[in-house]
């Protein structure tokens, strides 16, 4: 884990953005299309930790961006070139535009100043979406990546962010995947190679410091 000073230097509130990935009702909510993933995100504490991080970001003036995956009722523009996409079409809960399934789930609060980036295609919250130009216009240099799943969308976000020149911080207890033991293995053997891995408490300690205070 990084030292407080090293993490604080990365998490300058003026150049840091907190990203939540697919933390929507139809994915991590009580009526999820993926109940095993939703249960893990809730029982393992990841969703609660994301809520804490979002609250701290709002209080500390750190920009929050919510990445939401959805599809049109007619499926136009959606991918069908992988088994995952075809399986999603058969799920009992669909992530349809304008439905409760694509609302950001509790306990995460969406503030007026938050940005919501919605995508109709692909696996990545960044590649091929509005996220990257928005982050650049916000002056982002460090992206905190949280959410689901550790199997697909989260590593996509991390790699795309690194490839785009951002530094990435991953609070290990604020992401979730299935099975439960897959997430720590993926973090240790994959994400830790390209991102700074911390805990929610570590990141909160940096986000909650008085604005304008820099580490000695």
JSON list of C-alpha atoms in Angstrom, two decimals, residues 1-215:
[
{"chain": "A", "resi": 1, "resn": "UNK", "atom": "CA", "xyz": [0.00, 0.00, 0.00]},
{"chain": "A", "resi": 2, "resn": "UNK", "atom": "CA", "xyz": [1.28, 3.53, -0.73]},
{"chain": "A", "resi": 3, "resn": "UNK", "atom": "CA", "xyz": [2.32, 5.94, 1.99]},
{"chain": "A", "resi": 4, "resn": "UNK", "atom": "CA", "xyz": [-0.06, 8.72, 2.97]},
{"chain": "A", "resi": 5, "resn": "UNK", "atom": "CA", "xyz": [2.25, 11.28, 1.40]},
{"chain": "A", "resi": 6, "resn": "UNK", "atom": "CA", "xyz": [2.55, 9.42, -1.90]},
{"chain": "A", "resi": 7, "resn": "UNK", "atom": "CA", "xyz": [-1.22, 8.93, -2.10]},
{"chain": "A", "resi": 8, "resn": "UNK", "atom": "CA", "xyz": [-1.89, 12.55, -1.11]},
{"chain": "A", "resi": 9, "resn": "UNK", "atom": "CA", "xyz": [0.32, 13.78, -3.92]},
{"chain": "A", "resi": 10, "resn": "UNK", "atom": "CA", "xyz": [-1.71, 11.76, -6.40]},
{"chain": "A", "resi": 11, "resn": "UNK", "atom": "CA", "xyz": [-5.06, 12.86, -4.97]},
{"chain": "A", "resi": 12, "resn": "UNK", "atom": "CA", "xyz": [-4.89, 16.62, -5.43]},
{"chain": "A", "resi": 13, "resn": "UNK", "atom": "CA", "xyz": [-8.59, 17.62, -5.27]},
{"chain": "A", "resi": 14, "resn": "UNK", "atom": "CA", "xyz": [-8.16, 20.03, -8.19]},
{"chain": "A", "resi": 15, "resn": "UNK", "atom": "CA", "xyz": [-6.92, 17.33, -10.55]},
{"chain": "A", "resi": 16, "resn": "UNK", "atom": "CA", "xyz": [-8.64, 14.21, -9.21]},
{"chain": "A", "resi": 17, "resn": "UNK", "atom": "CA", "xyz": [-11.90, 12.66, -10.41]},
{"chain": "A", "resi": 18, "resn": "UNK", "atom": "CA", "xyz": [-13.79, 9.84, -8.71]},
{"chain": "A", "resi": 19, "resn": "UNK", "atom": "CA", "xyz": [-15.36, 7.38, -11.17]},
{"chain": "A", "resi": 20, "resn": "UNK", "atom": "CA", "xyz": [-18.13, 4.96, -10.23]},
{"chain": "A", "resi": 21, "resn": "UNK", "atom": "CA", "xyz": [-18.55, 2.12, -12.71]},
{"chain": "A", "resi": 22, "resn": "UNK", "atom": "CA", "xyz": [-21.96, 0.53, -13.34]},
{"chain": "A", "resi": 23, "resn": "UNK", "atom": "CA", "xyz": [-23.21, 1.22, -9.80]},
{"chain": "A", "resi": 24, "resn": "UNK", "atom": "CA", "xyz": [-26.77, 1.16, -11.11]},
{"chain": "A", "resi": 25, "resn": "UNK", "atom": "CA", "xyz": [-29.95, -0.45, -9.80]},
{"chain": "A", "resi": 26, "resn": "UNK", "atom": "CA", "xyz": [-30.06, -3.11, -12.51]},
{"chain": "A", "resi": 27, "resn": "UNK", "atom": "CA", "xyz": [-26.53, -4.26, -11.65]},
{"chain": "A", "resi": 28, "resn": "UNK", "atom": "CA", "xyz": [-25.97, -3.75, -7.91]},
{"chain": "A", "resi": 29, "resn": "UNK", "atom": "CA", "xyz": [-29.51, -2.94, -6.73]},
{"chain": "A", "resi": 30, "resn": "UNK", "atom": "CA", "xyz": [-32.02, -5.19, -5.02]},
{"chain": "A", "resi": 31, "resn": "UNK", "atom": "CA", "xyz": [-33.61, -6.11, -8.37]},
{"chain": "A", "resi": 32, "resn": "UNK", "atom": "CA", "xyz": [-30.32, -6.75, -10.14]},
{"chain": "A", "resi": 33, "resn": "UNK", "atom": "CA", "xyz": [-30.00, -8.68, -13.38]},
{"chain": "A", "resi": 34, "resn": "UNK", "atom": "CA", "xyz": [-26.86, -10.15, -11.78]},
{"chain": "A", "resi": 35, "resn": "UNK", "atom": "CA", "xyz": [-27.90, -11.12, -8.24]},
{"chain": "A", "resi": 36, "resn": "UNK", "atom": "CA", "xyz": [-24.61, -12.86, -7.36]},
{"chain": "A", "resi": 37, "resn": "UNK", "atom": "CA", "xyz": [-22.62, -9.76, -8.27]},
{"chain": "A", "resi": 38, "resn": "UNK", "atom": "CA", "xyz": [-25.09, -7.48, -6.47]},
{"chain": "A", "resi": 39, "resn": "UNK", "atom": "CA", "xyz": [-24.93, -9.62, -3.34]},
{"chain": "A", "resi": 40, "resn": "UNK", "atom": "CA", "xyz": [-21.13, -9.55, -3.36]},
{"chain": "A", "resi": 41, "resn": "UNK", "atom": "CA", "xyz": [-21.01, -5.77, -3.89]},
{"chain": "A", "resi": 42, "resn": "UNK", "atom": "CA", "xyz": [-23.34, -5.28, -0.92]},
{"chain": "A", "resi": 43, "resn": "UNK", "atom": "CA", "xyz": [-22.30, -7.98, 1.52]},
{"chain": "A", "resi": 44, "resn": "UNK", "atom": "CA", "xyz": [-18.59, -7.43, 0.87]},
{"chain": "A", "resi": 45, "resn": "UNK", "atom": "CA", "xyz": [-18.90, -3.73, 1.65]},
{"chain": "A", "resi": 46, "resn": "UNK", "atom": "CA", "xyz": [-17.84, -2.38, -1.74]},
{"chain": "A", "resi": 47, "resn": "UNK", "atom": "CA", "xyz": [-21.08, -0.51, -2.40]},
{"chain": "A", "resi": 48, "resn": "UNK", "atom": "CA", "xyz": [-21.06, 1.09, 1.04]},
{"chain": "A", "resi": 49, "resn": "UNK", "atom": "CA", "xyz": [-17.44, 2.11, 0.59]},
{"chain": "A", "resi": 50, "resn": "UNK", "atom": "CA", "xyz": [-18.24, 3.69, -2.77]},
{"chain": "A", "resi": 51, "resn": "UNK", "atom": "CA", "xyz": [-20.99, 5.68, -1.07]},
{"chain": "A", "resi": 52, "resn": "UNK", "atom": "CA", "xyz": [-18.50, 6.89, 1.53]},
{"chain": "A", "resi": 53, "resn": "UNK", "atom": "CA", "xyz": [-16.00, 7.90, -1.14]},
{"chain": "A", "resi": 54, "resn": "UNK", "atom": "CA", "xyz": [-18.66, 9.77, -3.14]},
{"chain": "A", "resi": 55, "resn": "UNK", "atom": "CA", "xyz": [-19.80, 11.63, -0.02]},
{"chain": "A", "resi": 56, "resn": "UNK", "atom": "CA", "xyz": [-16.20, 12.62, 0.76]},
{"chain": "A", "resi": 57, "resn": "UNK", "atom": "CA", "xyz": [-15.62, 13.71, -2.83]},
{"chain": "A", "resi": 58, "resn": "UNK", "atom": "CA", "xyz": [-18.72, 15.93, -2.71]},
{"chain": "A", "resi": 59, "resn": "UNK", "atom": "CA", "xyz": [-17.62, 17.45, 0.58]},
{"chain": "A", "resi": 60, "resn": "UNK", "atom": "CA", "xyz": [-14.04, 17.98, -0.60]},
{"chain": "A", "resi": 61, "resn": "UNK", "atom": "CA", "xyz": [-14.76, 19.47, -4.01]},
{"chain": "A", "resi": 62, "resn": "UNK", "atom": "CA", "xyz": [-13.58, 16.43, -5.97]},
{"chain": "A", "resi": 63, "resn": "UNK", "atom": "CA", "xyz": [-15.48, 15.86, -9.20]},
{"chain": "A", "resi": 64, "resn": "UNK", "atom": "CA", "xyz": [-17.56, 12.68, -9.40]},
{"chain": "A", "resi": 65, "resn": "UNK", "atom": "CA", "xyz": [-18.41, 10.92, -12.66]},
{"chain": "A", "resi": 66, "resn": "UNK", "atom": "CA", "xyz": [-20.88, 8.02, -12.81]},
{"chain": "A", "resi": 67, "resn": "UNK", "atom": "CA", "xyz": [-20.47, 5.58, -15.72]},
{"chain": "A", "resi": 68, "resn": "UNK", "atom": "CA", "xyz": [-23.73, 3.81, -16.56]},
{"chain": "A", "resi": 69, "resn": "UNK", "atom": "CA", "xyz": [-24.24, 0.97, -19.08]},
{"chain": "A", "resi": 70, "resn": "UNK", "atom": "CA", "xyz": [-27.60, 0.87, -20.81]},
{"chain": "A", "resi": 71, "resn": "UNK", "atom": "CA", "xyz": [-29.31, -0.17, -24.02]},
{"chain": "A", "resi": 72, "resn": "UNK", "atom": "CA", "xyz": [-32.18, 0.97, -26.17]},
{"chain": "A", "resi": 73, "resn": "UNK", "atom": "CA", "xyz": [-35.34, -1.16, -26.07]},
{"chain": "A", "resi": 74, "resn": "UNK", "atom": "CA", "xyz": [-34.74, -2.04, -29.73]},
{"chain": "A", "resi": 75, "resn": "UNK", "atom": "CA", "xyz": [-31.08, -2.86, -29.08]},
{"chain": "A", "resi": 76, "resn": "UNK", "atom": "CA", "xyz": [-29.83, -0.57, -31.83]},
{"chain": "A", "resi": 77, "resn": "UNK", "atom": "CA", "xyz": [-26.12, 0.14, -31.61]},
{"chain": "A", "resi": 78, "resn": "UNK", "atom": "CA", "xyz": [-25.47, -2.54, -28.97]},
{"chain": "A", "resi": 79, "resn": "UNK", "atom": "CA", "xyz": [-22.68, -5.09, -29.34]},
{"chain": "A", "resi": 80, "resn": "UNK", "atom": "CA", "xyz": [-23.42, -8.74, -30.08]},
{"chain": "A", "resi": 81, "resn": "UNK", "atom": "CA", "xyz": [-19.86, -9.84, -30.78]},
{"chain": "A", "resi": 82, "resn": "UNK", "atom": "CA", "xyz": [-19.17, -11.61, -27.47]},
{"chain": "A", "resi": 83, "resn": "UNK", "atom": "CA", "xyz": [-20.93, -14.23, -25.37]},
{"chain": "A", "resi": 84, "resn": "UNK", "atom": "CA", "xyz": [-21.38, -11.71, -22.55]},
{"chain": "A", "resi": 85, "resn": "UNK", "atom": "CA", "xyz": [-23.51, -9.41, -24.71]},
{"chain": "A", "resi": 86, "resn": "UNK", "atom": "CA", "xyz": [-25.70, -12.22, -26.01]},
{"chain": "A", "resi": 87, "resn": "UNK", "atom": "CA", "xyz": [-26.21, -13.57, -22.49]},
{"chain": "A", "resi": 88, "resn": "UNK", "atom": "CA", "xyz": [-27.20, -10.09, -21.26]},
{"chain": "A", "resi": 89, "resn": "UNK", "atom": "CA", "xyz": [-29.99, -9.97, -23.84]},
{"chain": "A", "resi": 90, "resn": "UNK", "atom": "CA", "xyz": [-31.63, -12.96, -22.13]},
{"chain": "A", "resi": 91, "resn": "UNK", "atom": "CA", "xyz": [-31.48, -11.66, -18.56]},
{"chain": "A", "resi": 92, "resn": "UNK", "atom": "CA", "xyz": [-34.81, -10.98, -16.82]},
{"chain": "A", "resi": 93, "resn": "UNK", "atom": "CA", "xyz": [-33.76, -7.42, -15.93]},
{"chain": "A", "resi": 94, "resn": "UNK", "atom": "CA", "xyz": [-32.68, -5.23, -18.84]},
{"chain": "A", "resi": 95, "resn": "UNK", "atom": "CA", "xyz": [-30.61, -2.07, -18.49]},
{"chain": "A", "resi": 96, "resn": "UNK", "atom": "CA", "xyz": [-33.01, -0.03, -20.63]},
{"chain": "A", "resi": 97, "resn": "UNK", "atom": "CA", "xyz": [-32.63, 3.69, -21.13]},
{"chain": "A", "resi": 98, "resn": "UNK", "atom": "CA", "xyz": [-34.98, 5.69, -18.94]},
{"chain": "A", "resi": 99, "resn": "UNK", "atom": "CA", "xyz": [-35.89, 2.82, -16.59]},
{"chain": "A", "resi": 100, "resn": "UNK", "atom": "CA", "xyz": [-35.09, 2.45, -12.87]},
{"chain": "A", "resi": 101, "resn": "UNK", "atom": "CA", "xyz": [-32.47, -0.16, -13.79]},
{"chain": "A", "resi": 102, "resn": "UNK", "atom": "CA", "xyz": [-30.08, 2.54, -15.03]},
{"chain": "A", "resi": 103, "resn": "UNK", "atom": "CA", "xyz": [-30.41, 4.85, -12.02]},
{"chain": "A", "resi": 104, "resn": "UNK", "atom": "CA", "xyz": [-27.39, 5.09, -9.72]},
{"chain": "A", "resi": 105, "resn": "UNK", "atom": "CA", "xyz": [-28.08, 2.80, -6.77]},
{"chain": "A", "resi": 106, "resn": "UNK", "atom": "CA", "xyz": [-28.27, 3.64, -3.08]},
{"chain": "A", "resi": 107, "resn": "UNK", "atom": "CA", "xyz": [-26.36, 4.38, -0.92]},
{"chain": "A", "resi": 108, "resn": "UNK", "atom": "CA", "xyz": [-24.54, 6.38, -3.60]},
{"chain": "A", "resi": 109, "resn": "UNK", "atom": "CA", "xyz": [-25.77, 9.96, -3.78]},
{"chain": "A", "resi": 110, "resn": "UNK", "atom": "CA", "xyz": [-25.76, 11.79, -7.11]},
{"chain": "A", "resi": 111, "resn": "UNK", "atom": "CA", "xyz": [-25.13, 15.51, -6.62]},
{"chain": "A", "resi": 112, "resn": "UNK", "atom": "CA", "xyz": [-26.13, 18.24, -9.03]},
{"chain": "A", "resi": 113, "resn": "UNK", "atom": "CA", "xyz": [-22.50, 18.81, -9.98]},
{"chain": "A", "resi": 114, "resn": "UNK", "atom": "CA", "xyz": [-21.87, 15.14, -10.79]},
{"chain": "A", "resi": 115, "resn": "UNK", "atom": "CA", "xyz": [-21.57, 14.03, -14.39]},
{"chain": "A", "resi": 116, "resn": "UNK", "atom": "CA", "xyz": [-23.31, 10.88, -15.65]},
{"chain": "A", "resi": 117, "resn": "UNK", "atom": "CA", "xyz": [-21.80, 9.21, -18.71]},
{"chain": "A", "resi": 118, "resn": "UNK", "atom": "CA", "xyz": [-24.09, 6.69, -20.39]},
{"chain": "A", "resi": 119, "resn": "UNK", "atom": "CA", "xyz": [-22.97, 4.18, -22.99]},
{"chain": "A", "resi": 120, "resn": "UNK", "atom": "CA", "xyz": [-24.97, 2.02, -25.37]},
{"chain": "A", "resi": 121, "resn": "UNK", "atom": "CA", "xyz": [-22.14, -0.21, -26.55]},
{"chain": "A", "resi": 122, "resn": "UNK", "atom": "CA", "xyz": [-18.96, -1.97, -25.58]},
{"chain": "A", "resi": 123, "resn": "UNK", "atom": "CA", "xyz": [-17.35, -2.97, -22.31]},
{"chain": "A", "resi": 124, "resn": "UNK", "atom": "CA", "xyz": [-15.43, 0.13, -21.30]},
{"chain": "A", "resi": 125, "resn": "UNK", "atom": "CA", "xyz": [-16.68, 3.14, -19.35]},
{"chain": "A", "resi": 126, "resn": "UNK", "atom": "CA", "xyz": [-13.98, 5.25, -21.08]},
{"chain": "A", "resi": 127, "resn": "UNK", "atom": "CA", "xyz": [-13.19, 4.02, -24.57]},
{"chain": "A", "resi": 128, "resn": "UNK", "atom": "CA", "xyz": [-15.68, 5.27, -27.14]},
{"chain": "A", "resi": 129, "resn": "UNK", "atom": "CA", "xyz": [-17.66, 7.32, -24.58]},
{"chain": "A", "resi": 130, "resn": "UNK", "atom": "CA", "xyz": [-17.75, 10.96, -23.52]},
{"chain": "A", "resi": 131, "resn": "UNK", "atom": "CA", "xyz": [-15.72, 10.17, -20.40]},
{"chain": "A", "resi": 132, "resn": "UNK", "atom": "CA", "xyz": [-12.22, 10.86, -21.71]},
{"chain": "A", "resi": 133, "resn": "UNK", "atom": "CA", "xyz": [-12.88, 14.32, -23.21]},
{"chain": "A", "resi": 134, "resn": "UNK", "atom": "CA", "xyz": [-14.89, 15.28, -20.12]},
{"chain": "A", "resi": 135, "resn": "UNK", "atom": "CA", "xyz": [-12.03, 14.22, -17.85]},
{"chain": "A", "resi": 136, "resn": "UNK", "atom": "CA", "xyz": [-9.55, 16.25, -19.90]},
{"chain": "A", "resi": 137, "resn": "UNK", "atom": "CA", "xyz": [-11.79, 19.30, -19.83]},
{"chain": "A", "resi": 138, "resn": "UNK", "atom": "CA", "xyz": [-12.04, 18.90, -16.04]},
{"chain": "A", "resi": 139, "resn": "UNK", "atom": "CA", "xyz": [-8.24, 18.96, -15.77]},
{"chain": "A", "resi": 140, "resn": "UNK", "atom": "CA", "xyz": [-8.13, 15.41, -14.46]},
{"chain": "A", "resi": 141, "resn": "UNK", "atom": "CA", "xyz": [-4.73, 13.87, -13.86]},
{"chain": "A", "resi": 142, "resn": "UNK", "atom": "CA", "xyz": [-5.69, 11.12, -11.38]},
{"chain": "A", "resi": 143, "resn": "UNK", "atom": "CA", "xyz": [-8.75, 8.89, -11.71]},
{"chain": "A", "resi": 144, "resn": "UNK", "atom": "CA", "xyz": [-10.09, 6.96, -8.72]},
{"chain": "A", "resi": 145, "resn": "UNK", "atom": "CA", "xyz": [-11.83, 3.88, -10.15]},
{"chain": "A", "resi": 146, "resn": "UNK", "atom": "CA", "xyz": [-14.58, 2.20, -8.13]},
{"chain": "A", "resi": 147, "resn": "UNK", "atom": "CA", "xyz": [-17.52, -0.07, -8.89]},
{"chain": "A", "resi": 148, "resn": "UNK", "atom": "CA", "xyz": [-18.25, -3.30, -10.75]},
{"chain": "A", "resi": 149, "resn": "UNK", "atom": "CA", "xyz": [-17.30, -5.59, -12.05]},
{"chain": "A", "resi": 150, "resn": "UNK", "atom": "CA", "xyz": [-13.77, -6.60, -11.26]},
{"chain": "A", "resi": 151, "resn": "UNK", "atom": "CA", "xyz": [-14.25, -9.21, -13.97]},
{"chain": "A", "resi": 152, "resn": "UNK", "atom": "CA", "xyz": [-14.79, -6.87, -16.93]},
{"chain": "A", "resi": 153, "resn": "UNK", "atom": "CA", "xyz": [-15.70, -3.18, -16.69]},
{"chain": "A", "resi": 154, "resn": "UNK", "atom": "CA", "xyz": [-13.33, -2.15, -13.89]},
{"chain": "A", "resi": 155, "resn": "UNK", "atom": "CA", "xyz": [-10.15, -3.51, -15.50]},
{"chain": "A", "resi": 156, "resn": "UNK", "atom": "CA", "xyz": [-11.32, -2.02, -18.80]},
{"chain": "A", "resi": 157, "resn": "UNK", "atom": "CA", "xyz": [-11.61, 1.37, -17.12]},
{"chain": "A", "resi": 158, "resn": "UNK", "atom": "CA", "xyz": [-8.21, 1.09, -15.45]},
{"chain": "A", "resi": 159, "resn": "UNK", "atom": "CA", "xyz": [-6.34, 0.04, -18.58]},
{"chain": "A", "resi": 160, "resn": "UNK", "atom": "CA", "xyz": [-8.07, 2.63, -20.77]},
{"chain": "A", "resi": 161, "resn": "UNK", "atom": "CA", "xyz": [-7.31, 5.36, -18.23]},
{"chain": "A", "resi": 162, "resn": "UNK", "atom": "CA", "xyz": [-3.65, 4.38, -18.05]},
{"chain": "A", "resi": 163, "resn": "UNK", "atom": "CA", "xyz": [-3.42, 4.16, -21.84]},
{"chain": "A", "resi": 164, "resn": "UNK", "atom": "CA", "xyz": [-4.92, 7.66, -22.02]},
{"chain": "A", "resi": 165, "resn": "UNK", "atom": "CA", "xyz": [-2.24, 9.08, -19.72]},
{"chain": "A", "resi": 166, "resn": "UNK", "atom": "CA", "xyz": [-4.09, 9.29, -16.40]},
{"chain": "A", "resi": 167, "resn": "UNK", "atom": "CA", "xyz": [-2.72, 8.04, -13.09]},
{"chain": "A", "resi": 168, "resn": "UNK", "atom": "CA", "xyz": [-5.16, 5.59, -11.54]},
{"chain": "A", "resi": 169, "resn": "UNK", "atom": "CA", "xyz": [-5.97, 4.84, -7.91]},
{"chain": "A", "resi": 170, "resn": "UNK", "atom": "CA", "xyz": [-8.01, 1.73, -7.11]},
{"chain": "A", "resi": 171, "resn": "UNK", "atom": "CA", "xyz": [-9.50, 1.42, -3.61]},
{"chain": "A", "resi": 172, "resn": "UNK", "atom": "CA", "xyz": [-9.38, -2.37, -3.40]},
{"chain": "A", "resi": 173, "resn": "UNK", "atom": "CA", "xyz": [-12.38, -2.62, -1.08]},
{"chain": "A", "resi": 174, "resn": "UNK", "atom": "CA", "xyz": [-14.53, -0.39, -3.32]},
{"chain": "A", "resi": 175, "resn": "UNK", "atom": "CA", "xyz": [-14.68, -2.74, -6.29]},
{"chain": "A", "resi": 176, "resn": "UNK", "atom": "CA", "xyz": [-16.43, -6.11, -6.54]},
{"chain": "A", "resi": 177, "resn": "UNK", "atom": "CA", "xyz": [-16.58, -9.12, -8.82]},
{"chain": "A", "resi": 178, "resn": "UNK", "atom": "CA", "xyz": [-17.50, -12.79, -8.79]},
{"chain": "A", "resi": 179, "resn": "UNK", "atom": "CA", "xyz": [-16.53, -15.16, -7.37]},
{"chain": "A", "resi": 180, "resn": "UNK", "atom": "CA", "xyz": [-15.44, -13.28, -4.27]},
{"chain": "A", "resi": 181, "resn": "UNK", "atom": "CA", "xyz": [-11.88, -14.61, -4.31]},
{"chain": "A", "resi": 182, "resn": "UNK", "atom": "CA", "xyz": [-11.34, -13.49, -7.90]},
{"chain": "A", "resi": 183, "resn": "UNK", "atom": "CA", "xyz": [-11.23, -9.78, -7.06]},
{"chain": "A", "resi": 184, "resn": "UNK", "atom": "CA", "xyz": [-8.19, -9.75, -4.73]},
{"chain": "A", "resi": 185, "resn": "UNK", "atom": "CA", "xyz": [-6.30, -12.04, -7.13]},
{"chain": "A", "resi": 186, "resn": "UNK", "atom": "CA", "xyz": [-7.05, -9.79, -10.09]},
{"chain": "A", "resi": 187, "resn": "UNK", "atom": "CA", "xyz": [-6.02, -6.70, -8.10]},
{"chain": "A", "resi": 188, "resn": "UNK", "atom": "CA", "xyz": [-2.76, -8.27, -6.94]},
{"chain": "A", "resi": 189, "resn": "UNK", "atom": "CA", "xyz": [-1.69, -9.82, -10.23]},
{"chain": "A", "resi": 190, "resn": "UNK", "atom": "CA", "xyz": [-3.13, -7.33, -12.74]},
{"chain": "A", "resi": 191, "resn": "UNK", "atom": "CA", "xyz": [-4.32, -3.94, -11.52]},
{"chain": "A", "resi": 192, "resn": "UNK", "atom": "CA", "xyz": [-1.43, -3.45, -9.09]},
{"chain": "A", "resi": 193, "resn": "UNK", "atom": "CA", "xyz": [0.91, -3.52, -12.07]},
{"chain": "A", "resi": 194, "resn": "UNK", "atom": "CA", "xyz": [-0.60, -0.38, -13.59]},
{"chain": "A", "resi": 195, "resn": "UNK", "atom": "CA", "xyz": [-2.51, 1.42, -10.80]},
{"chain": "A", "resi": 196, "resn": "UNK", "atom": "CA", "xyz": [-1.91, 2.55, -7.22]},
{"chain": "A", "resi": 197, "resn": "UNK", "atom": "CA", "xyz": [-3.87, 0.18, -5.00]},
{"chain": "A", "resi": 198, "resn": "UNK", "atom": "CA", "xyz": [-5.11, 1.56, -1.69]},
{"chain": "A", "resi": 199, "resn": "UNK", "atom": "CA", "xyz": [-7.99, 1.09, 0.74]},
{"chain": "A", "resi": 200, "resn": "UNK", "atom": "CA", "xyz": [-11.11, 3.19, 1.08]},
{"chain": "A", "resi": 201, "resn": "UNK", "atom": "CA", "xyz": [-9.82, 4.46, 4.43]},
{"chain": "A", "resi": 202, "resn": "UNK", "atom": "CA", "xyz": [-6.54, 5.52, 2.82]},
{"chain": "A", "resi": 203, "resn": "UNK", "atom": "CA", "xyz": [-8.33, 7.44, 0.08]},
{"chain": "A", "resi": 204, "resn": "UNK", "atom": "CA", "xyz": [-10.78, 9.00, 2.54]},
{"chain": "A", "resi": 205, "resn": "UNK", "atom": "CA", "xyz": [-7.89, 10.27, 4.65]},
{"chain": "A", "resi": 206, "resn": "UNK", "atom": "CA", "xyz": [-6.65, 12.17, 1.60]},
{"chain": "A", "resi": 207, "resn": "UNK", "atom": "CA", "xyz": [-10.03, 13.37, 0.35]},
{"chain": "A", "resi": 208, "resn": "UNK", "atom": "CA", "xyz": [-11.10, 14.58, 3.79]},
{"chain": "A", "resi": 209, "resn": "UNK", "atom": "CA", "xyz": [-8.02, 16.70, 4.49]},
{"chain": "A", "resi": 210, "resn": "UNK", "atom": "CA", "xyz": [-8.77, 20.45, 4.47]},
{"chain": "A", "resi": 211, "resn": "UNK", "atom": "CA", "xyz": [-8.74, 21.84, 0.96]},
{"chain": "A", "resi": 212, "resn": "UNK", "atom": "CA", "xyz": [-5.53, 23.63, 0.10]},
{"chain": "A", "resi": 213, "resn": "UNK", "atom": "CA", "xyz": [-3.48, 21.59, 2.58]},
{"chain": "A", "resi": 214, "resn": "UNK", "atom": "CA", "xyz": [-0.63, 19.71, 0.94]},
{"chain": "A", "resi": 215, "resn": "UNK", "atom": "CA", "xyz": [1.42, 16.94, 2.56]}
]
